[in-house]
Short mmCIF file of C-alpha atoms in Angstrom, two decimals:
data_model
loop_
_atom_site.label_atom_id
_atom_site.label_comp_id
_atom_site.label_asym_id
_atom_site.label_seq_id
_atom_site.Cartn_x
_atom_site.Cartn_y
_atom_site.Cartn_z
CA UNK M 107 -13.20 -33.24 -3.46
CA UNK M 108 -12.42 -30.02 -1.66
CA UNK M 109 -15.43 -27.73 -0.95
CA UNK M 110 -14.11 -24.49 -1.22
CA UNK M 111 -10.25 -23.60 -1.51
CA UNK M 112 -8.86 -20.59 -0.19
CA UNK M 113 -5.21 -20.13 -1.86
CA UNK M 114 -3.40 -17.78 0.28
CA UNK M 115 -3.47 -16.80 3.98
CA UNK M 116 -3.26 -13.24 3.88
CA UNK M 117 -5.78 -10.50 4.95
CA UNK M 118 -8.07 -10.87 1.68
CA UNK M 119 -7.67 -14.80 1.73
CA UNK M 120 -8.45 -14.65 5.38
CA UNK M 121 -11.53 -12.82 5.12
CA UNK M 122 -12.46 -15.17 2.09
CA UNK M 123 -12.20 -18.12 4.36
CA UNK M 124 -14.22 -16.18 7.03
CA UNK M 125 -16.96 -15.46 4.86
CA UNK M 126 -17.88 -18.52 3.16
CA UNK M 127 -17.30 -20.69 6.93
CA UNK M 128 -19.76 -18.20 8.05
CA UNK M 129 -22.46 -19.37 5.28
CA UNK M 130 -21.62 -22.88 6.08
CA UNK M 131 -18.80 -23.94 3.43
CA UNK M 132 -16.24 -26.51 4.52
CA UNK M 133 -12.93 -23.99 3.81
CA UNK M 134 -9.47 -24.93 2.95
CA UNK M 135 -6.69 -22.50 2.99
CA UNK M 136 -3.40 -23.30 1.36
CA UNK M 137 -0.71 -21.11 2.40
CA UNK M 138 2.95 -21.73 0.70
CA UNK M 139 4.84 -20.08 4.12
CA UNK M 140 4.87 -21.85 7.15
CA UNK M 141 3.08 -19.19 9.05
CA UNK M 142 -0.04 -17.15 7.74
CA UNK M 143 -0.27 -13.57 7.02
CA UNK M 144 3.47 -12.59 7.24
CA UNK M 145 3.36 -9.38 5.42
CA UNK M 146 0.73 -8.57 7.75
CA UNK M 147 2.26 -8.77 10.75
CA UNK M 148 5.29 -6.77 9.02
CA UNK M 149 3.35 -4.15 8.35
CA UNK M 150 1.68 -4.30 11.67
CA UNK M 151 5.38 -4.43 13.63
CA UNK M 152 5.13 -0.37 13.62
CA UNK M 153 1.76 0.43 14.64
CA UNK M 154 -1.24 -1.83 12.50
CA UNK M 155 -3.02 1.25 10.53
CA UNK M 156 -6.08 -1.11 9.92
CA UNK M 157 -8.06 1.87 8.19
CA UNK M 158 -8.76 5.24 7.95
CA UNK M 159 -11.97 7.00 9.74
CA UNK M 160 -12.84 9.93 7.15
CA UNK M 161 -15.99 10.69 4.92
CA UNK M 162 -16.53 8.14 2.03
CA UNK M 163 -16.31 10.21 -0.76
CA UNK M 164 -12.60 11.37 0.05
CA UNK M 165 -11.54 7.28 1.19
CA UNK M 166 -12.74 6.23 -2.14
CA UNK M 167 -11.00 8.99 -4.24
CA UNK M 168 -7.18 7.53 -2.90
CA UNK M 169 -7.66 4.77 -5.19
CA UNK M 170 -6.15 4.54 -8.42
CA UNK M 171 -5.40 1.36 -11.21
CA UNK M 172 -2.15 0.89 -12.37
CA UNK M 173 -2.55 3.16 -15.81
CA UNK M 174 -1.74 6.90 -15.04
CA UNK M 175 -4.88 8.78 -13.95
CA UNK M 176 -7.16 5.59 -13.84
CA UNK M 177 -9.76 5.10 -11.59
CA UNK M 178 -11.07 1.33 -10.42
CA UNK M 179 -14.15 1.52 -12.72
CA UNK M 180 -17.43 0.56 -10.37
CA UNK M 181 -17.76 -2.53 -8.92
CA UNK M 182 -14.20 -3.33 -9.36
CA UNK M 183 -13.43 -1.76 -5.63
CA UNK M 184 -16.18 -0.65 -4.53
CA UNK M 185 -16.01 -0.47 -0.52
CA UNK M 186 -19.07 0.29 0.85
CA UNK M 187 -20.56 -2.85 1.61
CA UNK M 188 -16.94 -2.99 3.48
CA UNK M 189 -15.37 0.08 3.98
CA UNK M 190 -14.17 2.06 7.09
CA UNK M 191 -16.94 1.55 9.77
CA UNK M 192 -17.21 -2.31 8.51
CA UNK M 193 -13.68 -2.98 9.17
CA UNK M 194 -13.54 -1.22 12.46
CA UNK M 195 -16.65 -2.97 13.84
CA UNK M 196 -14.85 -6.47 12.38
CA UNK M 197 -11.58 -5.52 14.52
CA UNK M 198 -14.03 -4.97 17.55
CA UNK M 199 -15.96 -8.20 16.88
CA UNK M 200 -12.88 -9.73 17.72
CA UNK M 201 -12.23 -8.08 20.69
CA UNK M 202 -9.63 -5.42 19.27
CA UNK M 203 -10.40 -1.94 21.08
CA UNK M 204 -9.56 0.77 18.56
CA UNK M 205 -8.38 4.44 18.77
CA UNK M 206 -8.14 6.91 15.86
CA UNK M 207 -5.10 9.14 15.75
CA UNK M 208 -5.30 13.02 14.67
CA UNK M 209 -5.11 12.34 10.99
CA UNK M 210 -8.24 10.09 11.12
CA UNK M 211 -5.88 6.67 11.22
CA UNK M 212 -6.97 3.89 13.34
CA UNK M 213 -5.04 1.73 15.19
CA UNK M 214 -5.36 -1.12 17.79
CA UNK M 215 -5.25 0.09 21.06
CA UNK M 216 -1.98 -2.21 21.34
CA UNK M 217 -0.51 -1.15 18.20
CA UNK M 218 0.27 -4.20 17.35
CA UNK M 219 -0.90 -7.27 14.33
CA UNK M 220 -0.33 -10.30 16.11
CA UNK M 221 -3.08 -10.00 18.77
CA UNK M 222 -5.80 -9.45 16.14
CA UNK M 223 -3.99 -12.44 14.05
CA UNK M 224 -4.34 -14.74 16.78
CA UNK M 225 -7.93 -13.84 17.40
CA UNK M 226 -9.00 -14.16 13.91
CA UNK M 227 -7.23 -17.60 13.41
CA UNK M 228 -8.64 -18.73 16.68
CA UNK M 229 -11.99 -17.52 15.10
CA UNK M 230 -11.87 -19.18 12.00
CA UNK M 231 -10.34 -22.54 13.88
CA UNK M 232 -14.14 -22.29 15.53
CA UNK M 233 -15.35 -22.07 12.21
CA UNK M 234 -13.81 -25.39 11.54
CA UNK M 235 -11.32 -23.65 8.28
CA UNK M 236 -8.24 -25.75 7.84
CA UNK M 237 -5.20 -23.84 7.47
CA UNK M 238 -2.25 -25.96 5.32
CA UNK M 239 0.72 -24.49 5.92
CA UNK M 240 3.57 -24.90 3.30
CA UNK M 241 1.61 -25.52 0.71
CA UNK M 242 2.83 -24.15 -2.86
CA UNK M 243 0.23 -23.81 -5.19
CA UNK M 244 2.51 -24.69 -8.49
CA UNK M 245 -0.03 -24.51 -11.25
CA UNK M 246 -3.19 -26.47 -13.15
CA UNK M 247 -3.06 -30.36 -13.62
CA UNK M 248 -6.19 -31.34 -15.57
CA UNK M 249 -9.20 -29.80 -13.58
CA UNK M 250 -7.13 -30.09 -10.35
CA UNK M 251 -5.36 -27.31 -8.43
CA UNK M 252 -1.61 -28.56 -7.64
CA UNK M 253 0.64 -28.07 -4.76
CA UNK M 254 4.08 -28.62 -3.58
CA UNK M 255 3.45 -30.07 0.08
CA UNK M 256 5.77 -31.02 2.84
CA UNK M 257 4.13 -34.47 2.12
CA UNK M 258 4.70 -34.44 -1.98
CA UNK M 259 3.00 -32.96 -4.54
CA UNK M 260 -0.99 -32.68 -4.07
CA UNK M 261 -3.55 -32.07 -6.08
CA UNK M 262 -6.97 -30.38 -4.89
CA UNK M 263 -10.26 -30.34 -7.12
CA UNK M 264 -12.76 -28.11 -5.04
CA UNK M 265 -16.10 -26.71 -6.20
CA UNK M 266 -14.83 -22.63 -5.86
CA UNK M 267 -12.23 -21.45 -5.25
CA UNK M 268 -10.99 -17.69 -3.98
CA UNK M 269 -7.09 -17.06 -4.88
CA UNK M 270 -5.57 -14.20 -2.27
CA UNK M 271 -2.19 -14.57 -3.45
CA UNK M 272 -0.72 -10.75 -3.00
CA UNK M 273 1.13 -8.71 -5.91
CA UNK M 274 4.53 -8.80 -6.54
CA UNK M 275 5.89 -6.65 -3.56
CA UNK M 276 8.26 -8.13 -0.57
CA UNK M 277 8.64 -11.41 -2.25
CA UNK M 278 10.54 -12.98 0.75
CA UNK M 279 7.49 -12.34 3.27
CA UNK M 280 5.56 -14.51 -0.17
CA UNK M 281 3.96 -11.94 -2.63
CA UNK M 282 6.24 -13.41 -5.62
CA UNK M 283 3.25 -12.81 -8.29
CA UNK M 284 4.74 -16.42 -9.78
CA UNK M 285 0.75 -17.10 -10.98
CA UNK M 286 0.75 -14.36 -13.18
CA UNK M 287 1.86 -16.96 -15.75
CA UNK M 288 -0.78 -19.33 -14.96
CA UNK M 289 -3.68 -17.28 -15.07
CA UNK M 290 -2.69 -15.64 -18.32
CA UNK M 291 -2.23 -18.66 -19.90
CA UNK M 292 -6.11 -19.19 -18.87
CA UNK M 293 -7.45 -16.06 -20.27
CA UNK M 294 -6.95 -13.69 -17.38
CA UNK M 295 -5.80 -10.22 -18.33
CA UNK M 296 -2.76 -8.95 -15.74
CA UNK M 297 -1.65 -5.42 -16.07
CA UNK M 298 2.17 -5.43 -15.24
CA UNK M 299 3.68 -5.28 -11.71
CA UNK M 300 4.97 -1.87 -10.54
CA UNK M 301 6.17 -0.68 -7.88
CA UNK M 302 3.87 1.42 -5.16
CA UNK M 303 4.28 2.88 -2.18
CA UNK M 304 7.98 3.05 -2.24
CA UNK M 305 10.83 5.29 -1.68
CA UNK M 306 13.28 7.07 -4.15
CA UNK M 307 16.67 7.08 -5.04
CA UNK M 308 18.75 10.14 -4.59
CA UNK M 309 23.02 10.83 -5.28
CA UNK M 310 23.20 12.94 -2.34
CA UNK M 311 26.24 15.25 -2.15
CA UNK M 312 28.64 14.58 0.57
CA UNK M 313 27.56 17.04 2.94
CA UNK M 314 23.66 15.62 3.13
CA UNK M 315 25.40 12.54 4.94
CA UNK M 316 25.26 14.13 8.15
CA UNK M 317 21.18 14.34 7.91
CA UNK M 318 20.71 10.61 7.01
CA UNK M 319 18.37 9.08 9.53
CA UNK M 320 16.73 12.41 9.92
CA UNK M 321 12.92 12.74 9.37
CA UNK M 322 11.81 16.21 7.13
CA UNK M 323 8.38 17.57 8.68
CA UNK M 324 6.91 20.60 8.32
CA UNK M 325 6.76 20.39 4.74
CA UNK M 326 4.58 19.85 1.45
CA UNK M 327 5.01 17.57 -1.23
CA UNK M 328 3.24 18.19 -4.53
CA UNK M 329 3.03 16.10 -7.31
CA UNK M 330 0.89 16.19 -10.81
CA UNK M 331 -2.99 16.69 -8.68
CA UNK M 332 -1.47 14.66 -5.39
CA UNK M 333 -0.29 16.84 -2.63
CA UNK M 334 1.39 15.63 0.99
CA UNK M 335 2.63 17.50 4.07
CA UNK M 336 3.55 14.10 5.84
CA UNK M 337 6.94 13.02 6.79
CA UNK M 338 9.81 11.49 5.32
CA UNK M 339 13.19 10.38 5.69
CA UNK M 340 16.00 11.45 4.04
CA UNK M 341 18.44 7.84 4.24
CA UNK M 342 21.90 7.22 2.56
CA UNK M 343 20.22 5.86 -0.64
CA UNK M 344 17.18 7.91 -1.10
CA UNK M 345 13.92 9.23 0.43
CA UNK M 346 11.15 7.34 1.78
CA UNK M 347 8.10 7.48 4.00
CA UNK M 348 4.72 8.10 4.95
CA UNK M 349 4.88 11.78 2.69
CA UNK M 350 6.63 10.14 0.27
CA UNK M 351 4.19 7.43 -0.97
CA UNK M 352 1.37 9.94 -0.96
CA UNK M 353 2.81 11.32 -3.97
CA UNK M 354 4.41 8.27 -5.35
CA UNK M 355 2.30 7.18 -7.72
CA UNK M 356 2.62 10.39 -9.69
CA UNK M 357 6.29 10.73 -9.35
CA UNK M 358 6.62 7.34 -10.71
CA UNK M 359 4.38 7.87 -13.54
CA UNK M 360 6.34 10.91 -14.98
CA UNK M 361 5.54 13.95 -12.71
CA UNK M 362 7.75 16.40 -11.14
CA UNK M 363 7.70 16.93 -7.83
CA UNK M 364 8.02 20.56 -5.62
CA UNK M 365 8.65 20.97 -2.49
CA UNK M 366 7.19 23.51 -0.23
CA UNK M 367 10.02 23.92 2.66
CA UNK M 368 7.56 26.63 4.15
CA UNK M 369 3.80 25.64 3.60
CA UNK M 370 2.78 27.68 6.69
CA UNK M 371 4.35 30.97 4.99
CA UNK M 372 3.44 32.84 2.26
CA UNK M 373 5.64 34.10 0.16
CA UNK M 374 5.82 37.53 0.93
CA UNK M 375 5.99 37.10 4.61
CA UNK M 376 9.25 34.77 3.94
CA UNK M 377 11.23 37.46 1.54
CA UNK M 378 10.38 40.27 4.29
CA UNK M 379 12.16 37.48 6.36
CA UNK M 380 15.08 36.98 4.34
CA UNK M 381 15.04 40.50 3.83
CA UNK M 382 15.74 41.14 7.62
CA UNK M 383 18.55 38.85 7.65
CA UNK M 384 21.81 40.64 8.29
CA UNK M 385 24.06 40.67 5.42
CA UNK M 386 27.61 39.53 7.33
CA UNK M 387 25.82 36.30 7.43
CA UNK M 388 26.31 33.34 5.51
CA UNK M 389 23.15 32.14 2.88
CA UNK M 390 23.45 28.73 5.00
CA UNK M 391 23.02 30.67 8.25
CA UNK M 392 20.03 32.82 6.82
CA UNK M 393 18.37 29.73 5.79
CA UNK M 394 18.53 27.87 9.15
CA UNK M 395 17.16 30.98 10.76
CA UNK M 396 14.56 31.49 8.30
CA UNK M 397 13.21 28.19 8.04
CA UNK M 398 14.01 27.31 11.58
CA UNK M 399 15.20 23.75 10.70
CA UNK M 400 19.25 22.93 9.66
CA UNK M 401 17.78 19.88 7.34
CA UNK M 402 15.27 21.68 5.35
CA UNK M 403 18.00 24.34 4.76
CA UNK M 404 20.61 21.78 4.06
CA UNK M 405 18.15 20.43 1.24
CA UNK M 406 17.59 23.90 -0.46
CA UNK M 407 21.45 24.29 -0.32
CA UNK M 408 21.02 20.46 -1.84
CA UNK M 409 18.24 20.95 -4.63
CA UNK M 410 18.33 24.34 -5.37
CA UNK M 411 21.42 25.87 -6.38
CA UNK M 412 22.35 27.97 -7.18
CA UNK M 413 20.96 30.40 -4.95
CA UNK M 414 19.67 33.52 -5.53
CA UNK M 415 20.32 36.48 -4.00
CA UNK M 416 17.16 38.38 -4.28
CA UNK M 417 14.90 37.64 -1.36
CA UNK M 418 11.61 37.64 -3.37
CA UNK M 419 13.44 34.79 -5.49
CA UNK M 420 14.87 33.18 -2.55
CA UNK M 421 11.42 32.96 -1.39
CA UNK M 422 9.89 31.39 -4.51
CA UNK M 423 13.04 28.97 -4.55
CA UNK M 424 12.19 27.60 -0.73
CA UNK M 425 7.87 27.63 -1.78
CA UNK M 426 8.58 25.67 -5.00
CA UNK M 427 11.52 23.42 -4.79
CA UNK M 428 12.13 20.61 -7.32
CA UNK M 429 13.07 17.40 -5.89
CA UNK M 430 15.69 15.78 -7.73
CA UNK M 431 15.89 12.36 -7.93
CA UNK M 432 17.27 8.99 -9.80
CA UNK M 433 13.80 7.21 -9.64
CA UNK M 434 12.31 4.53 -7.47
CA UNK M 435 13.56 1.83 -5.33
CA UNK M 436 12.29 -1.67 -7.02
CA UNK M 437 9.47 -3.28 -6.43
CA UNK M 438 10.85 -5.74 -4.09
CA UNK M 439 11.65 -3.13 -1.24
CA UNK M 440 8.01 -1.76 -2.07
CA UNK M 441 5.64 -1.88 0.45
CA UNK M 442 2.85 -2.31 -2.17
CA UNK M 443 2.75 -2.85 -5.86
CA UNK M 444 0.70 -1.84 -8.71
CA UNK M 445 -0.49 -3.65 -11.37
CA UNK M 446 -2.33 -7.15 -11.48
CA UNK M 447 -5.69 -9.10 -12.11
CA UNK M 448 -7.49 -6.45 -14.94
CA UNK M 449 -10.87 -5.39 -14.46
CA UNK M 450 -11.91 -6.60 -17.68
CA UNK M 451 -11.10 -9.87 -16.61
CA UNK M 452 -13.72 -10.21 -13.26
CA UNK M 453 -17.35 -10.18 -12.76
CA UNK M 454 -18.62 -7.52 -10.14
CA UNK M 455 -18.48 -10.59 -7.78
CA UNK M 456 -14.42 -10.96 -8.47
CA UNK M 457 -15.22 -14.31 -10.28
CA UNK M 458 -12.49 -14.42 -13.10
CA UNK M 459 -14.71 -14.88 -15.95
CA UNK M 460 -12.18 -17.15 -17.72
CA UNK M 461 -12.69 -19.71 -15.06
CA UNK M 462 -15.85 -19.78 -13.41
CA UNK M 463 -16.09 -20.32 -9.64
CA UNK M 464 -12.40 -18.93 -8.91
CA UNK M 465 -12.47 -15.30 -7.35
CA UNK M 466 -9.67 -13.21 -6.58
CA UNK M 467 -8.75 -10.72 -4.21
CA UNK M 468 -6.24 -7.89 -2.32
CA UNK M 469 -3.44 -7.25 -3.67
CA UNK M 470 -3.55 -9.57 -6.52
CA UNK M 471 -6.02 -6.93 -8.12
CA UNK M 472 -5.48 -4.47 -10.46
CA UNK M 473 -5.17 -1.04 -7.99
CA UNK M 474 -3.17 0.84 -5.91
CA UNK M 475 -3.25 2.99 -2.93
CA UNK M 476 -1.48 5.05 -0.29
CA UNK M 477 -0.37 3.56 2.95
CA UNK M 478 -2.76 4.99 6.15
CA UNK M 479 -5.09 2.34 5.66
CA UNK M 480 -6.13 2.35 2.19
CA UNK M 481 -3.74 -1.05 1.38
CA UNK M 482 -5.47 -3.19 4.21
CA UNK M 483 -9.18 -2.25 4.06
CA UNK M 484 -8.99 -2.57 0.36
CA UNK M 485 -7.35 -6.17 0.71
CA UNK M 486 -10.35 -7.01 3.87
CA UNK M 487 -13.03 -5.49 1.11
CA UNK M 488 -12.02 -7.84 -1.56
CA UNK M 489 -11.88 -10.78 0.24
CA UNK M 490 -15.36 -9.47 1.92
CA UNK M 491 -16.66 -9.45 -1.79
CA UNK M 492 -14.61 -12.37 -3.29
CA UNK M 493 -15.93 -14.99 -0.36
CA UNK M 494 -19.37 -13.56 -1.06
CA UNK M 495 -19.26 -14.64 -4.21
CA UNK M 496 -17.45 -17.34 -3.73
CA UNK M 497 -20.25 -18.22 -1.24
CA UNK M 498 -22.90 -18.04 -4.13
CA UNK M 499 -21.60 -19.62 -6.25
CA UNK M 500 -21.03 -22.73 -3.75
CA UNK M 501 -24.71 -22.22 -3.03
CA UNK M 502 -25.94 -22.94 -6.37
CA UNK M 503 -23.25 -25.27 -7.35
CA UNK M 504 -24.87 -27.59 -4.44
CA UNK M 505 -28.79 -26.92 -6.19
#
């Protein structure tokens, strides 16, 4: 008999583990790749974004579920008890020093994932959790949990159990959402898997093939109610990026999308501008000198032919340019997905109320979010909550 059972060894199944050692539960974590936390350290190999430092009210509201326009209803994700200031004090705890760039993101003073990781396993080593690595959780057997071991197949019957098995994006780094099948054949709601966070596909025209590789700043992105004036890439087969993803959610679920090549400009001030422009030269020339940037001109010249001539128009044209695009890049090349667990189908406390003592968490949940630390403090949050209640229940179980 296994105490408590923590089924995957990512950030939310981590923090699970964390939480109930720290009320005194004997932990188990089953992880099915031989190292934990992969996807985190991926994510981490640019610069860890562990959170973002800005008022609660606009954190929260970057949250969505995966229907268009829905909002986690309360309780579902509900941060506070572990939002922002929790997670940076946790990173601390561990002896992490922190810095906060100019948007409000916060980093690691090292930039990197694998410190922290090898802190926090060191931590929860202390704690006496067992980490299993390469073990496959492959469905129910009776009132047992079952596993595909290096050893054989095993089968686990603990007291509670949290599941932090990640959604259905970057399956080779693990998040394969193959229990979706086994949980809905218990009861449990899932909202299909989408795509999140991801880039787009574009036909470019030959001539955009000298820009791939090049990153577009100095722009706005709008989209349905979301807008963006972060980066992105324009690459052989699409667009992607930080700018991109802000907005992604909406362009997947139907909107169009405008670019502003000129936010800083009205548009008055740019057709006075055009206006000035000699007329020996060429529309691409005026552009470039215009906008001051040969790939924001180059995707006007893309986007928005034709032209016009009128420099009033020509201003509207470069303040309100539709992106044109063959949709997104599947879900397997997402950094996140949509989709999962459904709120109906948990307690406040994450407890799947079609099986009693087994909580869920991160990304396995029902939500979505824009990368600059929304993804990770929401996946630290759940697992916060889920071991909670996972701790609880443990609690009375032994009564």
């Amino acid at each position: 008999m296994t105490e408590a059972l923590v089924i995957g060894a990512g950030p939310a199944g981590l923090m699970a583990a964390e939480v109930l050692a720290g009320q005194g539960a004997r932990v188990v974590v089953a992880e099915a790749m031989p190292t934990p936390a992969r996807k985190f350290l991926m994510a981490g190999k640019s610069g860890l974004n562990l959170t973002k430092d800005e008022p609660w009210e606009v954190f929260q509201a970057h949250y969505g579920g995966s229907a268009p326009g829905l909002r986690p209803p309360p309780g579902y994700l509900d941060m506070k008890e572990f939002g922002p200031a929790e997670v940076m004090a946790w990173a601390r705890g561990l002896g992490v020093e922190l810095f906060s760039g100019s948007t409000g993101r916060v980093f690691p003073v090292g930039m990197k994932a694998s410190p922290l990781l090898r802190a926090w396993l060191a931590r929860l080593a202390g704690q006496g959790v067992e980490l299993l690595s390469r073990w496959r959780w492959s469905g129910f057997e009776g009132a047992g949990w079952r596993f595909e071991t290096p050893g054989g197949d095993e089968v686990l019957q603990p007291r509670v159990v949290v599941l932090g098995l990640g959604g259905a994006s970057w399956p080779r780094l693990g998040s394969d959402a193959a229990w979706a099948p086994w949980l809905v054949e218990k009861g449990v709601g899932i909202a299909p898997f989408r795509p999140a966070n991801m880039g787009f596909r574009v036909n470019w025209s030959v001539q955009m093939a000298r820009h791939f590789g090049q990153a577009v700043k100095g722009v706005a992105l709008q989209a349905g109610d979301l807008v963006s004036r972060g980066e992105w890439v324009v690459t052989a087969q699409g667009i992607e990026g930080g700018g991109i993803y802000e907005v992604a959610r909406a362009i997947r679920d139907g909107a169009e999308v405008f670019v502003d090549l000129a936010p800083d400009l009205g548009g008055e001030e740019l057709a006075r501008r055009f206006a000035q422009m000699p007329a020996k030269l060429s529309v691409g020339s005026r552009l470039r000198r215009v906008l001051g940037d040969p790939l924001r001109a180059a995707l006007l010249m893309e986007w928005g032919q034709p032209l016009p001539n009128e420099p009033e128009r020509l201003a509207m044209r470069v303040k309100g340019l539709r992106l044109r695009h063959q949709g997104p890049f599947g879900i397997a090349r997402a950094i996140s997905s949509a989709g999962g667990i459904e709120a109906e189908s948990l307690t406040p406390a994450l407890e799947l109320r079609a099986l009693p003592g087994v909580f869920a968490a991160g990304e396995m949940l029902d939500w979505e979010a824009p990368t600059g630390g929304y993804l990770l403090t929401a996946c630290l949050a759940t697992g916060h909550r889920a071991g909670q209640g996972a701790a609880a229940y443990l609690a009375e179980a032994r009564r």
